[in-house]
mmCIF file of C-alpha atoms in Angstrom:
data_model
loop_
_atom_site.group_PDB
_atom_site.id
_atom_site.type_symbol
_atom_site.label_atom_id
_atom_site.label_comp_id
_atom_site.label_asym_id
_atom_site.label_seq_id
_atom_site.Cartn_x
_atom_site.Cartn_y
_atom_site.Cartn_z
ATOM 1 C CA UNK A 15 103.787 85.680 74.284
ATOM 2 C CA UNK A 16 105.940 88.569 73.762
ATOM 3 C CA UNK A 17 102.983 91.142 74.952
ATOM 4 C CA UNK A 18 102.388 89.071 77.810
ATOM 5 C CA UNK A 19 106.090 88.920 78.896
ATOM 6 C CA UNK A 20 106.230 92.432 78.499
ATOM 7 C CA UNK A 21 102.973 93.117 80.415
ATOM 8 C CA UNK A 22 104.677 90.952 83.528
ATOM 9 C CA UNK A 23 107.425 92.761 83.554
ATOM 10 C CA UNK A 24 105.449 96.426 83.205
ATOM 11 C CA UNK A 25 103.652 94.625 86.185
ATOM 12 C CA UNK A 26 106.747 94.210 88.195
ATOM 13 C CA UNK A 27 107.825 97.798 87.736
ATOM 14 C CA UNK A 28 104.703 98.966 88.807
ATOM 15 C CA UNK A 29 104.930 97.069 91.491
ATOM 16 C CA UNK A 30 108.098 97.712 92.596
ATOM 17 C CA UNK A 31 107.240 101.583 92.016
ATOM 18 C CA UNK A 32 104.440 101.070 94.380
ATOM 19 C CA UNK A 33 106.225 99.638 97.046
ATOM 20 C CA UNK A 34 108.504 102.440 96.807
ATOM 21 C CA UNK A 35 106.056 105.042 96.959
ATOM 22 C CA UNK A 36 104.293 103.228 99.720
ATOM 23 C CA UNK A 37 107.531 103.171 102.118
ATOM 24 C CA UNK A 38 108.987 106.913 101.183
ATOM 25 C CA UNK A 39 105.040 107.917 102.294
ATOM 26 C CA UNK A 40 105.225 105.556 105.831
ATOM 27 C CA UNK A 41 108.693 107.461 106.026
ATOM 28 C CA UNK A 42 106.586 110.937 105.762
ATOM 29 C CA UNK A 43 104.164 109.907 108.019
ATOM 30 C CA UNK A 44 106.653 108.321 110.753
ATOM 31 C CA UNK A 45 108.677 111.307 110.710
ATOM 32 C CA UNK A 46 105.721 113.845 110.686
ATOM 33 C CA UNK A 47 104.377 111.459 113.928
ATOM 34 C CA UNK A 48 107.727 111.842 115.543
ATOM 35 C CA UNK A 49 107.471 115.363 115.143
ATOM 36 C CA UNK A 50 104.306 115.957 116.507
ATOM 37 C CA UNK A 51 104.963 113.796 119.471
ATOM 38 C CA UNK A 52 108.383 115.820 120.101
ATOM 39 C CA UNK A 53 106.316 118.779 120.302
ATOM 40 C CA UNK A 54 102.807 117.608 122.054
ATOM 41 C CA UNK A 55 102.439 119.193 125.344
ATOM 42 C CA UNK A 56 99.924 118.318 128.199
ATOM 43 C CA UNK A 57 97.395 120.803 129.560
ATOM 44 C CA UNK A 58 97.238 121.855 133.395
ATOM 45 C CA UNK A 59 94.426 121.867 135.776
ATOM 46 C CA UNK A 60 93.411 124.598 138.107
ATOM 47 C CA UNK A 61 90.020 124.050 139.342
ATOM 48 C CA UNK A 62 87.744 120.825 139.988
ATOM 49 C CA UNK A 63 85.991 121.056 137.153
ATOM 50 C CA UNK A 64 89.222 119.933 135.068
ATOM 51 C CA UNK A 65 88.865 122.606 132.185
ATOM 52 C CA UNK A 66 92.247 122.092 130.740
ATOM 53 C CA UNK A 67 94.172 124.840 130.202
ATOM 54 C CA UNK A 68 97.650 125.425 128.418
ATOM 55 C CA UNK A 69 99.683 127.605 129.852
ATOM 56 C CA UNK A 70 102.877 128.264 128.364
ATOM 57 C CA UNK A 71 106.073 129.912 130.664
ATOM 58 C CA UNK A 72 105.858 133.553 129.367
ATOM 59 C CA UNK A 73 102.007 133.557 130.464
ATOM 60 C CA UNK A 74 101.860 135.995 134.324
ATOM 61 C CA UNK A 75 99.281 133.177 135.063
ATOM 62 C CA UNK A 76 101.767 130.420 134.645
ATOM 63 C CA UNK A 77 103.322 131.049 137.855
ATOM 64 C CA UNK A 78 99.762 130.795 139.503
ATOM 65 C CA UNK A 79 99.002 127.599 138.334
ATOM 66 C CA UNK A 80 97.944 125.328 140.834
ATOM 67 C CA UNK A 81 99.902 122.850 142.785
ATOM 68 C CA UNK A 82 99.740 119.860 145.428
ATOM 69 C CA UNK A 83 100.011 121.669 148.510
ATOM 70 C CA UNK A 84 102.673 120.197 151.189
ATOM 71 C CA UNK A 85 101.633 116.865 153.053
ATOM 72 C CA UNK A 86 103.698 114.408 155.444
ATOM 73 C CA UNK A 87 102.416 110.420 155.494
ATOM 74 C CA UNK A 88 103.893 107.124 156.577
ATOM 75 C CA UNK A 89 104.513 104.683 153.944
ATOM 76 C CA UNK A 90 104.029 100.863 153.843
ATOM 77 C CA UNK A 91 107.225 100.578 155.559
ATOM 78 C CA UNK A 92 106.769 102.701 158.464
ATOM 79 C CA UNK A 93 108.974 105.801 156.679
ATOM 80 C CA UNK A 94 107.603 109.320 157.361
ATOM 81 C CA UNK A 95 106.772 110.161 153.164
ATOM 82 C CA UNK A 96 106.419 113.741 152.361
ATOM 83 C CA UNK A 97 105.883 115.662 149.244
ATOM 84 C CA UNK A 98 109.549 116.554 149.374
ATOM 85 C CA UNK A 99 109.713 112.855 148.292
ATOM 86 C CA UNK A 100 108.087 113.444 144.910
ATOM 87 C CA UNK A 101 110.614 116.459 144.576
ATOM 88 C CA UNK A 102 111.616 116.442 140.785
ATOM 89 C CA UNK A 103 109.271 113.480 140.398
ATOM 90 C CA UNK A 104 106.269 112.774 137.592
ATOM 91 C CA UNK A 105 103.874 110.618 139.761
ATOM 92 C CA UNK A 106 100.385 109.344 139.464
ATOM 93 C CA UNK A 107 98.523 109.440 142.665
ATOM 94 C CA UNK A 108 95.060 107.705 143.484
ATOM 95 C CA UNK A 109 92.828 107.052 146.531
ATOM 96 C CA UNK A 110 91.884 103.326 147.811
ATOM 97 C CA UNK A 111 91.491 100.987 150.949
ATOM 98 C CA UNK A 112 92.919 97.595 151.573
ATOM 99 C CA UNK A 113 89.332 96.146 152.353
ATOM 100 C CA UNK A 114 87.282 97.729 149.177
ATOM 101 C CA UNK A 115 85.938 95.052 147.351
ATOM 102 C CA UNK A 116 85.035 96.929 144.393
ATOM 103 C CA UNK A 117 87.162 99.283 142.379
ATOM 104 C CA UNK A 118 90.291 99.137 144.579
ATOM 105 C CA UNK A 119 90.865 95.737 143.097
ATOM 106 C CA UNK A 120 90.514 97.021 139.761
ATOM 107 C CA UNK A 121 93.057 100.157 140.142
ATOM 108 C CA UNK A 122 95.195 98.417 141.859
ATOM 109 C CA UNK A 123 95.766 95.615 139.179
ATOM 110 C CA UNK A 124 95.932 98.418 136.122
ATOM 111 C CA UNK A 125 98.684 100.437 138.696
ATOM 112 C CA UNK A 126 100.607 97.443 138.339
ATOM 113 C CA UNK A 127 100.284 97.831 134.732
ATOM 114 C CA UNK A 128 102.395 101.101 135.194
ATOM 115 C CA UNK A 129 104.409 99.917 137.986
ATOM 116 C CA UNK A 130 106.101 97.432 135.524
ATOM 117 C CA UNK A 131 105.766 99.264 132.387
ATOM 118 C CA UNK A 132 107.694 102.020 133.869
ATOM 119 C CA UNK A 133 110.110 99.635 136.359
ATOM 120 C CA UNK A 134 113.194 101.116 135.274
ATOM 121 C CA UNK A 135 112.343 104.346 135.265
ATOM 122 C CA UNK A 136 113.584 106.423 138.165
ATOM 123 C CA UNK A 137 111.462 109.855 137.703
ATOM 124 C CA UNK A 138 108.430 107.740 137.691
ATOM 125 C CA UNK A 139 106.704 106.763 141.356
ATOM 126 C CA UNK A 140 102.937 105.828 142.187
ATOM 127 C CA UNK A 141 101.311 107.149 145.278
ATOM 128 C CA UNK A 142 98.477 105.205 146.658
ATOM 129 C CA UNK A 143 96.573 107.600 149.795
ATOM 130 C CA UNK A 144 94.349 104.828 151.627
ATOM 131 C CA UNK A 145 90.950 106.738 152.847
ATOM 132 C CA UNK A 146 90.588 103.932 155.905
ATOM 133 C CA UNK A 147 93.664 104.943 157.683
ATOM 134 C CA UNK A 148 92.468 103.982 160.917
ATOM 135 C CA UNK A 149 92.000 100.432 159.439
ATOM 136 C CA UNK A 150 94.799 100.451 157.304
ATOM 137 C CA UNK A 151 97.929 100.612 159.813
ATOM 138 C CA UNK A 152 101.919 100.461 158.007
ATOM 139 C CA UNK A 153 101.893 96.965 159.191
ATOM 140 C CA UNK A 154 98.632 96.432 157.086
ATOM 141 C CA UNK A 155 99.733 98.245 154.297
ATOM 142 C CA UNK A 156 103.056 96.650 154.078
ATOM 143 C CA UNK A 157 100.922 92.838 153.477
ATOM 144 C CA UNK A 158 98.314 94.387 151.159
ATOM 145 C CA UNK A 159 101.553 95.615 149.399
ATOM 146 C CA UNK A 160 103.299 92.082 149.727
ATOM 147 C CA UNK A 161 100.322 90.489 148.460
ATOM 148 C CA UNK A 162 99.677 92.687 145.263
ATOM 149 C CA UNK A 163 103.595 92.582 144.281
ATOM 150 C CA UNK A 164 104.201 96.381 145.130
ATOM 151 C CA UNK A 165 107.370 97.325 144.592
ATOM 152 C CA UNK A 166 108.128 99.694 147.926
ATOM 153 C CA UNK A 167 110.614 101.456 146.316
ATOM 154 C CA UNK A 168 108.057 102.717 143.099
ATOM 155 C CA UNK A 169 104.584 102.428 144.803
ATOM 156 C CA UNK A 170 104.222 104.078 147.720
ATOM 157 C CA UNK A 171 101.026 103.291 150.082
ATOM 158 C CA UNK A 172 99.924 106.061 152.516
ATOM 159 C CA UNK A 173 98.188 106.480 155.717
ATOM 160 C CA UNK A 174 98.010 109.392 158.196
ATOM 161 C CA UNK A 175 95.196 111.926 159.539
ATOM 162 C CA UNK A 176 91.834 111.062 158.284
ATOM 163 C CA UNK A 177 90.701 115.025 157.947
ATOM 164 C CA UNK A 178 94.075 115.993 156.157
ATOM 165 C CA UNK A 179 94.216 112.950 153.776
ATOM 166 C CA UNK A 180 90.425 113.730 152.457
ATOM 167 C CA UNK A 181 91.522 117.273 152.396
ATOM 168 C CA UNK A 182 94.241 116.426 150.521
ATOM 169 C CA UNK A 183 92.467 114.302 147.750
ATOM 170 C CA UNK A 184 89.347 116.911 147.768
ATOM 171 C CA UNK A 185 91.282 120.403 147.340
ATOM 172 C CA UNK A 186 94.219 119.538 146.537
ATOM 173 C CA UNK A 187 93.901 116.643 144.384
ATOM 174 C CA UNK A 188 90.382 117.252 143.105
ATOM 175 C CA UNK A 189 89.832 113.434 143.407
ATOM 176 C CA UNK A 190 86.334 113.661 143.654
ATOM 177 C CA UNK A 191 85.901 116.902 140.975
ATOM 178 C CA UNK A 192 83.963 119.332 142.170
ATOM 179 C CA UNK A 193 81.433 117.338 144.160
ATOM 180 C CA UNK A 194 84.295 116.556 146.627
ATOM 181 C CA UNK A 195 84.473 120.481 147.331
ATOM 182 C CA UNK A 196 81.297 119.804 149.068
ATOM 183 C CA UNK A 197 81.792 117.259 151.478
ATOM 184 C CA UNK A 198 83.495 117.358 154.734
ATOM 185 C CA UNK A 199 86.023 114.478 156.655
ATOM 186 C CA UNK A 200 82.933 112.830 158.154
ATOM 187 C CA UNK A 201 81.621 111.415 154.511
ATOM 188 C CA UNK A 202 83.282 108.650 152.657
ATOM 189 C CA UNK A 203 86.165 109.686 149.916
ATOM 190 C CA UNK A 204 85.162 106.943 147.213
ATOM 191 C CA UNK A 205 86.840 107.625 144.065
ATOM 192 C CA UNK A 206 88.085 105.602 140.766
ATOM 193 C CA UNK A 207 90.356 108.328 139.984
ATOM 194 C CA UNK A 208 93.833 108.575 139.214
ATOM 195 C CA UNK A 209 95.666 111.907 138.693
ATOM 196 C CA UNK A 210 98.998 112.618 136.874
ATOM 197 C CA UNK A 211 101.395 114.983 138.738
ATOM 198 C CA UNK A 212 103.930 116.767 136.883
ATOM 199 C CA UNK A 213 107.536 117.637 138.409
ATOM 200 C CA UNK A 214 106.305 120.537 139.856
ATOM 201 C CA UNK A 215 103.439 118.833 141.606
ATOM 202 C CA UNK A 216 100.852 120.348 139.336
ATOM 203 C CA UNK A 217 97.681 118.314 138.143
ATOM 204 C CA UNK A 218 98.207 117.068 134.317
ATOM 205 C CA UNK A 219 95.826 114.631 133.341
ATOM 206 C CA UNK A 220 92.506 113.221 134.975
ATOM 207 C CA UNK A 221 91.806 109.240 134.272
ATOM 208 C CA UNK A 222 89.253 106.497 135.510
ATOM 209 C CA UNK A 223 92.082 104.258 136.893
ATOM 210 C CA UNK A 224 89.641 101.066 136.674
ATOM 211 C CA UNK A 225 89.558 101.690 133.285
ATOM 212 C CA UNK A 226 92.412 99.558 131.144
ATOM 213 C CA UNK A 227 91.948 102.397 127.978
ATOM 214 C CA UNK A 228 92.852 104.838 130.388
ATOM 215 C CA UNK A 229 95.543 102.705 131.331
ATOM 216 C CA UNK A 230 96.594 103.103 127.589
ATOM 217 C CA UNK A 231 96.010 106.863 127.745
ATOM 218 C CA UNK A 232 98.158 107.778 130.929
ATOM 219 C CA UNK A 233 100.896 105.759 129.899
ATOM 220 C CA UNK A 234 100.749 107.911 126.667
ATOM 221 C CA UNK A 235 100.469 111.108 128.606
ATOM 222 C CA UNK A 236 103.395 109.762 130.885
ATOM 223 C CA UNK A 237 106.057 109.567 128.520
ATOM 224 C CA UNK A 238 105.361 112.886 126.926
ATOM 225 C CA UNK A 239 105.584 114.343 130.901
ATOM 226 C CA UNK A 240 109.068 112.539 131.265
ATOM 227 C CA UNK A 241 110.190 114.010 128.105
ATOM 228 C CA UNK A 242 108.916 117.542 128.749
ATOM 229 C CA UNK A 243 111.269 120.514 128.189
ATOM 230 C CA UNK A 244 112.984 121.720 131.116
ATOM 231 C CA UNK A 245 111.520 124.831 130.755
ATOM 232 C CA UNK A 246 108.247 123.789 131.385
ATOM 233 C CA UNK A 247 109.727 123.420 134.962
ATOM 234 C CA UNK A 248 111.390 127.173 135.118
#
């Protein structure tokens, strides 16, 4: 009986030595994660073929690095919405129409997934470009908005020109990829897409926005934009 006392309590050291091993190596790991996440950086995207491409601030080409050119809208509410608006801002920007009965549904439920996820976050906005704009009117927008809970203030719906919105989301945006490079206004911007737009209004991240891994992924990619050094922005 003596043994077997002695065995239990061996037992319970070992155990107890275990545990202890097993929580200073989750502290290791938690701090090494913290670490890496401190220090993980997003690539940019220059061409419609989304090769990704970091470019760090010392780099000649990092002032070359391309950027959402200039563009003036009106919003859901009838407010003239520029790209001044996004000034300073990380955004995610995507292409729909109020009457799409396929993937618009889809984004637009998994942008709402963002739009509360990052509610109190003021450097955070969503910019939704409608590709019907002579369907989709303000006063249209402003009930598709009402109806899908879109907060006016966060998630901004578009309409404008025809020609300069599907320039916009085909070389400027690179909604399409490089396939968009070869259409014109006249054919049908159609795209799942959703692209994440740094501070500077540069292209960060590509992602299927029907998609609720991708979802997962921006929102990832998000927070490490939001945290970004400031001289990423020089």
């Amino acid at each position: 009986m003596a043994f077997v006392r002695s065995k239990a309590v061996c037992q319970q050291h070992i155990n107890k030595l275990s545990f202890g091993v097993l929580a200073w190596v989750a502290m290791l790991l938690m701090g090494c994660d913290s670490k890496l996440k401190s220090t993980e950086t997003l690539p940019f995207y220059n061409t419609a073929d989304f090769t990704a491409e970091w470019i760090t601030p010392d780099e000649n080409r990092y002032k070359t690095i391309h950027t959402i050119r200039s563009f003036a809208m009106q919003d859901q509410l009838g407010h003239v919405f520029t790209s001044d608006s996004l000034k300073g801002k990380v955004y995610v920007a995507n292409f729909f129409f109020t009457t799409c009965p396929s993937i618009c549904p889809k984004m637009v439920s998994n942008l709402a997934v963002l739009q509360h996820l990052f509610a109190t976050s003021p450097e955070l906005e969503l910019v939704s470009f409608s590709v019907m704009p002579w369907v989709d009117s303000v006063g249209r927008l402003k009930e598709y908005g009402k109806s899908h809970a879109v907060n006016p203030a966060k998630w901004h719906l578009l309409t404008g020109d025809r020609e300069k919105i599907y320039a916009l989301g085909r070389t400027a945006y690179f909604a399409e990829k490089g396939q968009g490079l070869l259409k014109d206004s006249t054919e049908f911007l159609h795209t799942e897409s959703m692209l994440l737009i740094d501070k500077k209004a540069r292209i960060r991240g590509i992602y299927n926005a029907t998609q609720p891994d991708d979802i997962t992924r921006i929102t990832d990619d998000i927070n490490i934009l939001l945290n970004e050094s400031e001289s990423s922005y020089q």
